């Protein structure tokens, strides 16, 4: 009986240690661990919402087959931001990286209005197939989110587009040539 008692106690201790090792993760945003489960989107299209309001709207016909789409707030694996880049929000990974779409999808990322200086406007930047950052054209600003149509997935973040100052020049001619 004594040997069986020790085996039972050992088994219970192993069980308790296994449970303790599996729990306690919480949602501290510290990275690591298993990434969140994605959403399967097929040829009929759909919307996938990520953390903090990041999202992608996939229209019908953009995908030929069912694809698991995920949005995660992370910069892990992203190239360094360009020199002089002024971020106005967090970075997001739209995956699967490199996925391309038959028709453009709408990618949206949040930004912090307090990080957008006067004389500037928020815009969207994403990485391209060469894993380099590029500014996305035709951005729409809606509240604290920027969105634009893209044809592939990668990393995305909101940045600041500095608007060129508007200058006006006026010239006046006084007198005539040859006047004393």
JSON list of C-alpha atoms in Angstrom, two decimals:
[
{"chain": "A", "resi": 1, "resn": "UNK", "atom": "CA", "xyz": [0.00, 0.00, 0.00]},
{"chain": "A", "resi": 2, "resn": "UNK", "atom": "CA", "xyz": [2.84, 2.34, 0.81]},
{"chain": "A", "resi": 3, "resn": "UNK", "atom": "CA", "xyz": [4.34, 2.09, -2.71]},
{"chain": "A", "resi": 4, "resn": "UNK", "atom": "CA", "xyz": [0.92, 2.69, -4.30]},
{"chain": "A", "resi": 5, "resn": "UNK", "atom": "CA", "xyz": [0.40, 5.72, -2.07]},
{"chain": "A", "resi": 6, "resn": "UNK", "atom": "CA", "xyz": [3.69, 7.20, -3.28]},
{"chain": "A", "resi": 7, "resn": "UNK", "atom": "CA", "xyz": [2.77, 6.56, -6.92]},
{"chain": "A", "resi": 8, "resn": "UNK", "atom": "CA", "xyz": [-0.63, 8.23, -6.47]},
{"chain": "A", "resi": 9, "resn": "UNK", "atom": "CA", "xyz": [0.98, 11.25, -4.78]},
{"chain": "A", "resi": 10, "resn": "UNK", "atom": "CA", "xyz": [3.58, 11.46, -7.57]},
{"chain": "A", "resi": 11, "resn": "UNK", "atom": "CA", "xyz": [0.85, 11.30, -10.22]},
{"chain": "A", "resi": 12, "resn": "UNK", "atom": "CA", "xyz": [-1.18, 14.02, -8.51]},
{"chain": "A", "resi": 13, "resn": "UNK", "atom": "CA", "xyz": [1.90, 16.24, -8.18]},
{"chain": "A", "resi": 14, "resn": "UNK", "atom": "CA", "xyz": [2.68, 15.79, -11.89]},
{"chain": "A", "resi": 15, "resn": "UNK", "atom": "CA", "xyz": [-0.93, 16.63, -12.77]},
{"chain": "A", "resi": 16, "resn": "UNK", "atom": "CA", "xyz": [-0.90, 19.80, -10.64]},
{"chain": "A", "resi": 17, "resn": "UNK", "atom": "CA", "xyz": [2.45, 20.91, -12.11]},
{"chain": "A", "resi": 18, "resn": "UNK", "atom": "CA", "xyz": [1.11, 20.33, -15.64]},
{"chain": "A", "resi": 19, "resn": "UNK", "atom": "CA", "xyz": [-1.95, 22.47, -14.94]},
{"chain": "A", "resi": 20, "resn": "UNK", "atom": "CA", "xyz": [0.18, 25.23, -13.45]},
{"chain": "A", "resi": 21, "resn": "UNK", "atom": "CA", "xyz": [2.48, 25.25, -16.49]},
{"chain": "A", "resi": 22, "resn": "UNK", "atom": "CA", "xyz": [-0.46, 25.60, -18.88]},
{"chain": "A", "resi": 23, "resn": "UNK", "atom": "CA", "xyz": [-2.29, 28.46, -17.21]},
{"chain": "A", "resi": 24, "resn": "UNK", "atom": "CA", "xyz": [-1.76, 32.05, -16.20]},
{"chain": "A", "resi": 25, "resn": "UNK", "atom": "CA", "xyz": [-1.01, 33.51, -19.63]},
{"chain": "A", "resi": 26, "resn": "UNK", "atom": "CA", "xyz": [-3.36, 36.46, -19.41]},
{"chain": "A", "resi": 27, "resn": "UNK", "atom": "CA", "xyz": [-3.56, 39.12, -22.11]},
{"chain": "A", "resi": 28, "resn": "UNK", "atom": "CA", "xyz": [-0.61, 41.29, -21.25]},
{"chain": "A", "resi": 29, "resn": "UNK", "atom": "CA", "xyz": [0.40, 41.91, -24.90]},
{"chain": "A", "resi": 30, "resn": "UNK", "atom": "CA", "xyz": [3.92, 40.75, -24.10]},
{"chain": "A", "resi": 31, "resn": "UNK", "atom": "CA", "xyz": [4.24, 38.76, -27.31]},
{"chain": "A", "resi": 32, "resn": "UNK", "atom": "CA", "xyz": [5.36, 35.19, -27.45]},
{"chain": "A", "resi": 33, "resn": "UNK", "atom": "CA", "xyz": [3.06, 32.26, -26.97]},
{"chain": "A", "resi": 34, "resn": "UNK", "atom": "CA", "xyz": [0.55, 31.13, -29.54]},
{"chain": "A", "resi": 35, "resn": "UNK", "atom": "CA", "xyz": [-0.70, 33.85, -31.88]},
{"chain": "A", "resi": 36, "resn": "UNK", "atom": "CA", "xyz": [-4.45, 34.47, -31.85]},
{"chain": "A", "resi": 37, "resn": "UNK", "atom": "CA", "xyz": [-6.58, 32.27, -34.07]},
{"chain": "A", "resi": 38, "resn": "UNK", "atom": "CA", "xyz": [-7.43, 33.77, -37.42]},
{"chain": "A", "resi": 39, "resn": "UNK", "atom": "CA", "xyz": [-10.65, 34.00, -39.37]},
{"chain": "A", "resi": 40, "resn": "UNK", "atom": "CA", "xyz": [-11.21, 31.90, -42.46]},
{"chain": "A", "resi": 41, "resn": "UNK", "atom": "CA", "xyz": [-12.33, 34.01, -45.42]},
{"chain": "A", "resi": 42, "resn": "UNK", "atom": "CA", "xyz": [-13.24, 32.54, -48.79]},
{"chain": "A", "resi": 43, "resn": "UNK", "atom": "CA", "xyz": [-14.29, 33.69, -52.24]},
{"chain": "A", "resi": 44, "resn": "UNK", "atom": "CA", "xyz": [-17.41, 35.33, -50.77]},
{"chain": "A", "resi": 45, "resn": "UNK", "atom": "CA", "xyz": [-15.28, 37.85, -48.87]},
{"chain": "A", "resi": 46, "resn": "UNK", "atom": "CA", "xyz": [-15.60, 39.06, -45.31]},
{"chain": "A", "resi": 47, "resn": "UNK", "atom": "CA", "xyz": [-14.29, 41.39, -42.62]},
{"chain": "A", "resi": 48, "resn": "UNK", "atom": "CA", "xyz": [-11.59, 40.49, -40.11]},
{"chain": "A", "resi": 49, "resn": "UNK", "atom": "CA", "xyz": [-11.22, 42.72, -37.05]},
{"chain": "A", "resi": 50, "resn": "UNK", "atom": "CA", "xyz": [-7.98, 42.76, -35.11]},
{"chain": "A", "resi": 51, "resn": "UNK", "atom": "CA", "xyz": [-6.78, 44.44, -31.94]},
{"chain": "A", "resi": 52, "resn": "UNK", "atom": "CA", "xyz": [-7.49, 48.13, -31.26]},
{"chain": "A", "resi": 53, "resn": "UNK", "atom": "CA", "xyz": [-9.72, 48.50, -34.32]},
{"chain": "A", "resi": 54, "resn": "UNK", "atom": "CA", "xyz": [-7.27, 47.30, -36.98]},
{"chain": "A", "resi": 55, "resn": "UNK", "atom": "CA", "xyz": [-9.21, 45.49, -39.68]},
{"chain": "A", "resi": 56, "resn": "UNK", "atom": "CA", "xyz": [-9.35, 44.30, -43.25]},
{"chain": "A", "resi": 57, "resn": "UNK", "atom": "CA", "xyz": [-12.42, 44.21, -45.47]},
{"chain": "A", "resi": 58, "resn": "UNK", "atom": "CA", "xyz": [-12.10, 41.57, -48.17]},
{"chain": "A", "resi": 59, "resn": "UNK", "atom": "CA", "xyz": [-14.62, 41.95, -51.02]},
{"chain": "A", "resi": 60, "resn": "UNK", "atom": "CA", "xyz": [-16.12, 38.98, -52.89]},
{"chain": "A", "resi": 61, "resn": "UNK", "atom": "CA", "xyz": [-13.74, 37.59, -55.49]},
{"chain": "A", "resi": 62, "resn": "UNK", "atom": "CA", "xyz": [-10.54, 38.82, -53.78]},
{"chain": "A", "resi": 63, "resn": "UNK", "atom": "CA", "xyz": [-9.65, 35.27, -52.67]},
{"chain": "A", "resi": 64, "resn": "UNK", "atom": "CA", "xyz": [-10.00, 32.12, -54.77]},
{"chain": "A", "resi": 65, "resn": "UNK", "atom": "CA", "xyz": [-9.80, 29.69, -51.84]},
{"chain": "A", "resi": 66, "resn": "UNK", "atom": "CA", "xyz": [-10.49, 29.68, -48.12]},
{"chain": "A", "resi": 67, "resn": "UNK", "atom": "CA", "xyz": [-7.65, 31.51, -46.38]},
{"chain": "A", "resi": 68, "resn": "UNK", "atom": "CA", "xyz": [-7.00, 32.03, -42.68]},
{"chain": "A", "resi": 69, "resn": "UNK", "atom": "CA", "xyz": [-6.61, 35.78, -42.13]},
{"chain": "A", "resi": 70, "resn": "UNK", "atom": "CA", "xyz": [-5.11, 37.18, -38.93]},
{"chain": "A", "resi": 71, "resn": "UNK", "atom": "CA", "xyz": [-4.25, 40.65, -37.62]},
{"chain": "A", "resi": 72, "resn": "UNK", "atom": "CA", "xyz": [-1.83, 40.93, -34.73]},
{"chain": "A", "resi": 73, "resn": "UNK", "atom": "CA", "xyz": [-0.39, 44.01, -33.02]},
{"chain": "A", "resi": 74, "resn": "UNK", "atom": "CA", "xyz": [3.34, 43.27, -33.35]},
{"chain": "A", "resi": 75, "resn": "UNK", "atom": "CA", "xyz": [6.54, 44.45, -34.98]},
{"chain": "A", "resi": 76, "resn": "UNK", "atom": "CA", "xyz": [8.28, 41.06, -34.70]},
{"chain": "A", "resi": 77, "resn": "UNK", "atom": "CA", "xyz": [9.87, 40.28, -38.07]},
{"chain": "A", "resi": 78, "resn": "UNK", "atom": "CA", "xyz": [9.18, 43.73, -39.53]},
{"chain": "A", "resi": 79, "resn": "UNK", "atom": "CA", "xyz": [11.98, 45.76, -41.12]},
{"chain": "A", "resi": 80, "resn": "UNK", "atom": "CA", "xyz": [13.19, 48.85, -39.30]},
{"chain": "A", "resi": 81, "resn": "UNK", "atom": "CA", "xyz": [11.11, 51.94, -39.93]},
{"chain": "A", "resi": 82, "resn": "UNK", "atom": "CA", "xyz": [12.74, 54.43, -42.32]},
{"chain": "A", "resi": 83, "resn": "UNK", "atom": "CA", "xyz": [14.94, 57.20, -40.96]},
{"chain": "A", "resi": 84, "resn": "UNK", "atom": "CA", "xyz": [12.85, 60.24, -40.14]},
{"chain": "A", "resi": 85, "resn": "UNK", "atom": "CA", "xyz": [9.63, 58.22, -40.07]},
{"chain": "A", "resi": 86, "resn": "UNK", "atom": "CA", "xyz": [7.16, 59.58, -37.55]},
{"chain": "A", "resi": 87, "resn": "UNK", "atom": "CA", "xyz": [4.78, 56.87, -36.35]},
{"chain": "A", "resi": 88, "resn": "UNK", "atom": "CA", "xyz": [1.34, 57.88, -35.13]},
{"chain": "A", "resi": 89, "resn": "UNK", "atom": "CA", "xyz": [0.19, 54.44, -34.06]},
{"chain": "A", "resi": 90, "resn": "UNK", "atom": "CA", "xyz": [1.12, 50.83, -33.39]},
{"chain": "A", "resi": 91, "resn": "UNK", "atom": "CA", "xyz": [2.40, 48.33, -35.96]},
{"chain": "A", "resi": 92, "resn": "UNK", "atom": "CA", "xyz": [0.22, 45.44, -37.10]},
{"chain": "A", "resi": 93, "resn": "UNK", "atom": "CA", "xyz": [1.01, 42.21, -38.93]},
{"chain": "A", "resi": 94, "resn": "UNK", "atom": "CA", "xyz": [-1.64, 41.30, -41.49]},
{"chain": "A", "resi": 95, "resn": "UNK", "atom": "CA", "xyz": [-1.15, 37.63, -42.31]},
{"chain": "A", "resi": 96, "resn": "UNK", "atom": "CA", "xyz": [-0.50, 35.47, -44.14]},
{"chain": "A", "resi": 97, "resn": "UNK", "atom": "CA", "xyz": [2.41, 37.70, -45.17]},
{"chain": "A", "resi": 98, "resn": "UNK", "atom": "CA", "xyz": [2.70, 37.97, -48.92]},
{"chain": "A", "resi": 99, "resn": "UNK", "atom": "CA", "xyz": [-0.90, 36.95, -49.60]},
{"chain": "A", "resi": 100, "resn": "UNK", "atom": "CA", "xyz": [-2.14, 38.68, -52.76]},
{"chain": "A", "resi": 101, "resn": "UNK", "atom": "CA", "xyz": [-5.68, 39.48, -53.75]},
{"chain": "A", "resi": 102, "resn": "UNK", "atom": "CA", "xyz": [-7.42, 39.38, -57.13]},
{"chain": "A", "resi": 103, "resn": "UNK", "atom": "CA", "xyz": [-9.18, 42.66, -56.27]},
{"chain": "A", "resi": 104, "resn": "UNK", "atom": "CA", "xyz": [-8.01, 45.24, -53.70]},
{"chain": "A", "resi": 105, "resn": "UNK", "atom": "CA", "xyz": [-8.94, 44.81, -50.05]},
{"chain": "A", "resi": 106, "resn": "UNK", "atom": "CA", "xyz": [-9.31, 47.66, -47.56]},
{"chain": "A", "resi": 107, "resn": "UNK", "atom": "CA", "xyz": [-6.71, 47.66, -44.78]},
{"chain": "A", "resi": 108, "resn": "UNK", "atom": "CA", "xyz": [-7.34, 49.93, -41.77]},
{"chain": "A", "resi": 109, "resn": "UNK", "atom": "CA", "xyz": [-5.10, 50.72, -38.81]},
{"chain": "A", "resi": 110, "resn": "UNK", "atom": "CA", "xyz": [-5.74, 52.99, -35.83]},
{"chain": "A", "resi": 111, "resn": "UNK", "atom": "CA", "xyz": [-3.65, 56.03, -34.97]},
{"chain": "A", "resi": 112, "resn": "UNK", "atom": "CA", "xyz": [-3.30, 58.36, -32.00]},
{"chain": "A", "resi": 113, "resn": "UNK", "atom": "CA", "xyz": [-4.49, 61.86, -32.99]},
{"chain": "A", "resi": 114, "resn": "UNK", "atom": "CA", "xyz": [-2.20, 63.35, -30.30]},
{"chain": "A", "resi": 115, "resn": "UNK", "atom": "CA", "xyz": [0.81, 62.10, -32.31]},
{"chain": "A", "resi": 116, "resn": "UNK", "atom": "CA", "xyz": [-0.20, 63.97, -35.47]},
{"chain": "A", "resi": 117, "resn": "UNK", "atom": "CA", "xyz": [1.32, 67.48, -35.39]},
{"chain": "A", "resi": 118, "resn": "UNK", "atom": "CA", "xyz": [-0.50, 70.50, -36.76]},
{"chain": "A", "resi": 119, "resn": "UNK", "atom": "CA", "xyz": [0.14, 70.88, -40.48]},
{"chain": "A", "resi": 120, "resn": "UNK", "atom": "CA", "xyz": [0.32, 67.11, -40.93]},
{"chain": "A", "resi": 121, "resn": "UNK", "atom": "CA", "xyz": [-2.14, 64.33, -41.58]},
{"chain": "A", "resi": 122, "resn": "UNK", "atom": "CA", "xyz": [-2.09, 60.64, -40.73]},
{"chain": "A", "resi": 123, "resn": "UNK", "atom": "CA", "xyz": [-1.37, 58.20, -43.53]},
{"chain": "A", "resi": 124, "resn": "UNK", "atom": "CA", "xyz": [-0.86, 54.46, -44.00]},
{"chain": "A", "resi": 125, "resn": "UNK", "atom": "CA", "xyz": [2.48, 52.75, -44.52]},
{"chain": "A", "resi": 126, "resn": "UNK", "atom": "CA", "xyz": [2.97, 49.05, -45.31]},
{"chain": "A", "resi": 127, "resn": "UNK", "atom": "CA", "xyz": [5.81, 46.80, -46.29]},
{"chain": "A", "resi": 128, "resn": "UNK", "atom": "CA", "xyz": [6.05, 45.65, -49.89]},
{"chain": "A", "resi": 129, "resn": "UNK", "atom": "CA", "xyz": [7.25, 42.38, -51.49]},
{"chain": "A", "resi": 130, "resn": "UNK", "atom": "CA", "xyz": [10.87, 43.50, -50.96]},
{"chain": "A", "resi": 131, "resn": "UNK", "atom": "CA", "xyz": [10.13, 43.96, -47.22]},
{"chain": "A", "resi": 132, "resn": "UNK", "atom": "CA", "xyz": [10.59, 47.74, -47.46]},
{"chain": "A", "resi": 133, "resn": "UNK", "atom": "CA", "xyz": [8.24, 50.39, -46.10]},
{"chain": "A", "resi": 134, "resn": "UNK", "atom": "CA", "xyz": [6.19, 52.41, -48.57]},
{"chain": "A", "resi": 135, "resn": "UNK", "atom": "CA", "xyz": [3.45, 55.00, -48.21]},
{"chain": "A", "resi": 136, "resn": "UNK", "atom": "CA", "xyz": [0.07, 53.81, -49.47]},
{"chain": "A", "resi": 137, "resn": "UNK", "atom": "CA", "xyz": [-1.75, 56.17, -51.85]},
{"chain": "A", "resi": 138, "resn": "UNK", "atom": "CA", "xyz": [-5.33, 57.40, -51.54]},
{"chain": "A", "resi": 139, "resn": "UNK", "atom": "CA", "xyz": [-5.68, 57.07, -47.78]},
{"chain": "A", "resi": 140, "resn": "UNK", "atom": "CA", "xyz": [-8.98, 57.77, -46.06]},
{"chain": "A", "resi": 141, "resn": "UNK", "atom": "CA", "xyz": [-8.95, 59.21, -42.55]},
{"chain": "A", "resi": 142, "resn": "UNK", "atom": "CA", "xyz": [-12.00, 58.32, -40.47]},
{"chain": "A", "resi": 143, "resn": "UNK", "atom": "CA", "xyz": [-11.86, 59.41, -36.82]},
{"chain": "A", "resi": 144, "resn": "UNK", "atom": "CA", "xyz": [-8.77, 57.74, -35.37]},
{"chain": "A", "resi": 145, "resn": "UNK", "atom": "CA", "xyz": [-8.25, 55.24, -38.21]},
{"chain": "A", "resi": 146, "resn": "UNK", "atom": "CA", "xyz": [-6.54, 55.39, -41.60]},
{"chain": "A", "resi": 147, "resn": "UNK", "atom": "CA", "xyz": [-7.50, 53.02, -44.39]},
{"chain": "A", "resi": 148, "resn": "UNK", "atom": "CA", "xyz": [-6.59, 52.36, -48.00]},
{"chain": "A", "resi": 149, "resn": "UNK", "atom": "CA", "xyz": [-6.97, 49.71, -50.65]},
{"chain": "A", "resi": 150, "resn": "UNK", "atom": "CA", "xyz": [-4.07, 47.27, -50.99]},
{"chain": "A", "resi": 151, "resn": "UNK", "atom": "CA", "xyz": [-3.48, 44.16, -53.09]},
{"chain": "A", "resi": 152, "resn": "UNK", "atom": "CA", "xyz": [-1.19, 42.25, -50.71]},
{"chain": "A", "resi": 153, "resn": "UNK", "atom": "CA", "xyz": [-0.60, 41.62, -47.01]},
{"chain": "A", "resi": 154, "resn": "UNK", "atom": "CA", "xyz": [2.33, 42.63, -44.87]},
{"chain": "A", "resi": 155, "resn": "UNK", "atom": "CA", "xyz": [3.03, 44.88, -41.92]},
{"chain": "A", "resi": 156, "resn": "UNK", "atom": "CA", "xyz": [1.06, 48.11, -41.62]},
{"chain": "A", "resi": 157, "resn": "UNK", "atom": "CA", "xyz": [1.26, 51.19, -39.43]},
{"chain": "A", "resi": 158, "resn": "UNK", "atom": "CA", "xyz": [-0.02, 54.74, -39.35]},
{"chain": "A", "resi": 159, "resn": "UNK", "atom": "CA", "xyz": [2.50, 57.46, -39.97]},
{"chain": "A", "resi": 160, "resn": "UNK", "atom": "CA", "xyz": [2.57, 61.19, -40.43]},
{"chain": "A", "resi": 161, "resn": "UNK", "atom": "CA", "xyz": [2.51, 62.83, -43.83]},
{"chain": "A", "resi": 162, "resn": "UNK", "atom": "CA", "xyz": [3.96, 66.29, -43.62]},
{"chain": "A", "resi": 163, "resn": "UNK", "atom": "CA", "xyz": [2.03, 68.62, -45.83]},
{"chain": "A", "resi": 164, "resn": "UNK", "atom": "CA", "xyz": [4.09, 71.07, -47.88]},
{"chain": "A", "resi": 165, "resn": "UNK", "atom": "CA", "xyz": [3.56, 74.69, -46.94]},
{"chain": "A", "resi": 166, "resn": "UNK", "atom": "CA", "xyz": [1.57, 76.71, -49.42]},
{"chain": "A", "resi": 167, "resn": "UNK", "atom": "CA", "xyz": [3.49, 79.72, -50.71]},
{"chain": "A", "resi": 168, "resn": "UNK", "atom": "CA", "xyz": [2.28, 82.60, -52.81]},
{"chain": "A", "resi": 169, "resn": "UNK", "atom": "CA", "xyz": [4.54, 85.00, -54.64]},
{"chain": "A", "resi": 170, "resn": "UNK", "atom": "CA", "xyz": [3.67, 88.42, -55.95]},
{"chain": "A", "resi": 171, "resn": "UNK", "atom": "CA", "xyz": [5.92, 90.62, -58.05]},
{"chain": "A", "resi": 172, "resn": "UNK", "atom": "CA", "xyz": [5.51, 94.32, -58.63]},
{"chain": "A", "resi": 173, "resn": "UNK", "atom": "CA", "xyz": [7.31, 96.44, -61.16]},
{"chain": "A", "resi": 174, "resn": "UNK", "atom": "CA", "xyz": [7.89, 100.05, -60.23]},
{"chain": "A", "resi": 175, "resn": "UNK", "atom": "CA", "xyz": [8.75, 102.50, -62.89]},
{"chain": "A", "resi": 176, "resn": "UNK", "atom": "CA", "xyz": [9.77, 101.80, -66.44]},
{"chain": "A", "resi": 177, "resn": "UNK", "atom": "CA", "xyz": [13.08, 100.62, -67.75]},
{"chain": "A", "resi": 178, "resn": "UNK", "atom": "CA", "xyz": [15.15, 103.61, -68.71]},
{"chain": "A", "resi": 179, "resn": "UNK", "atom": "CA", "xyz": [13.42, 106.02, -66.27]},
{"chain": "A", "resi": 180, "resn": "UNK", "atom": "CA", "xyz": [15.91, 108.09, -64.31]}
]
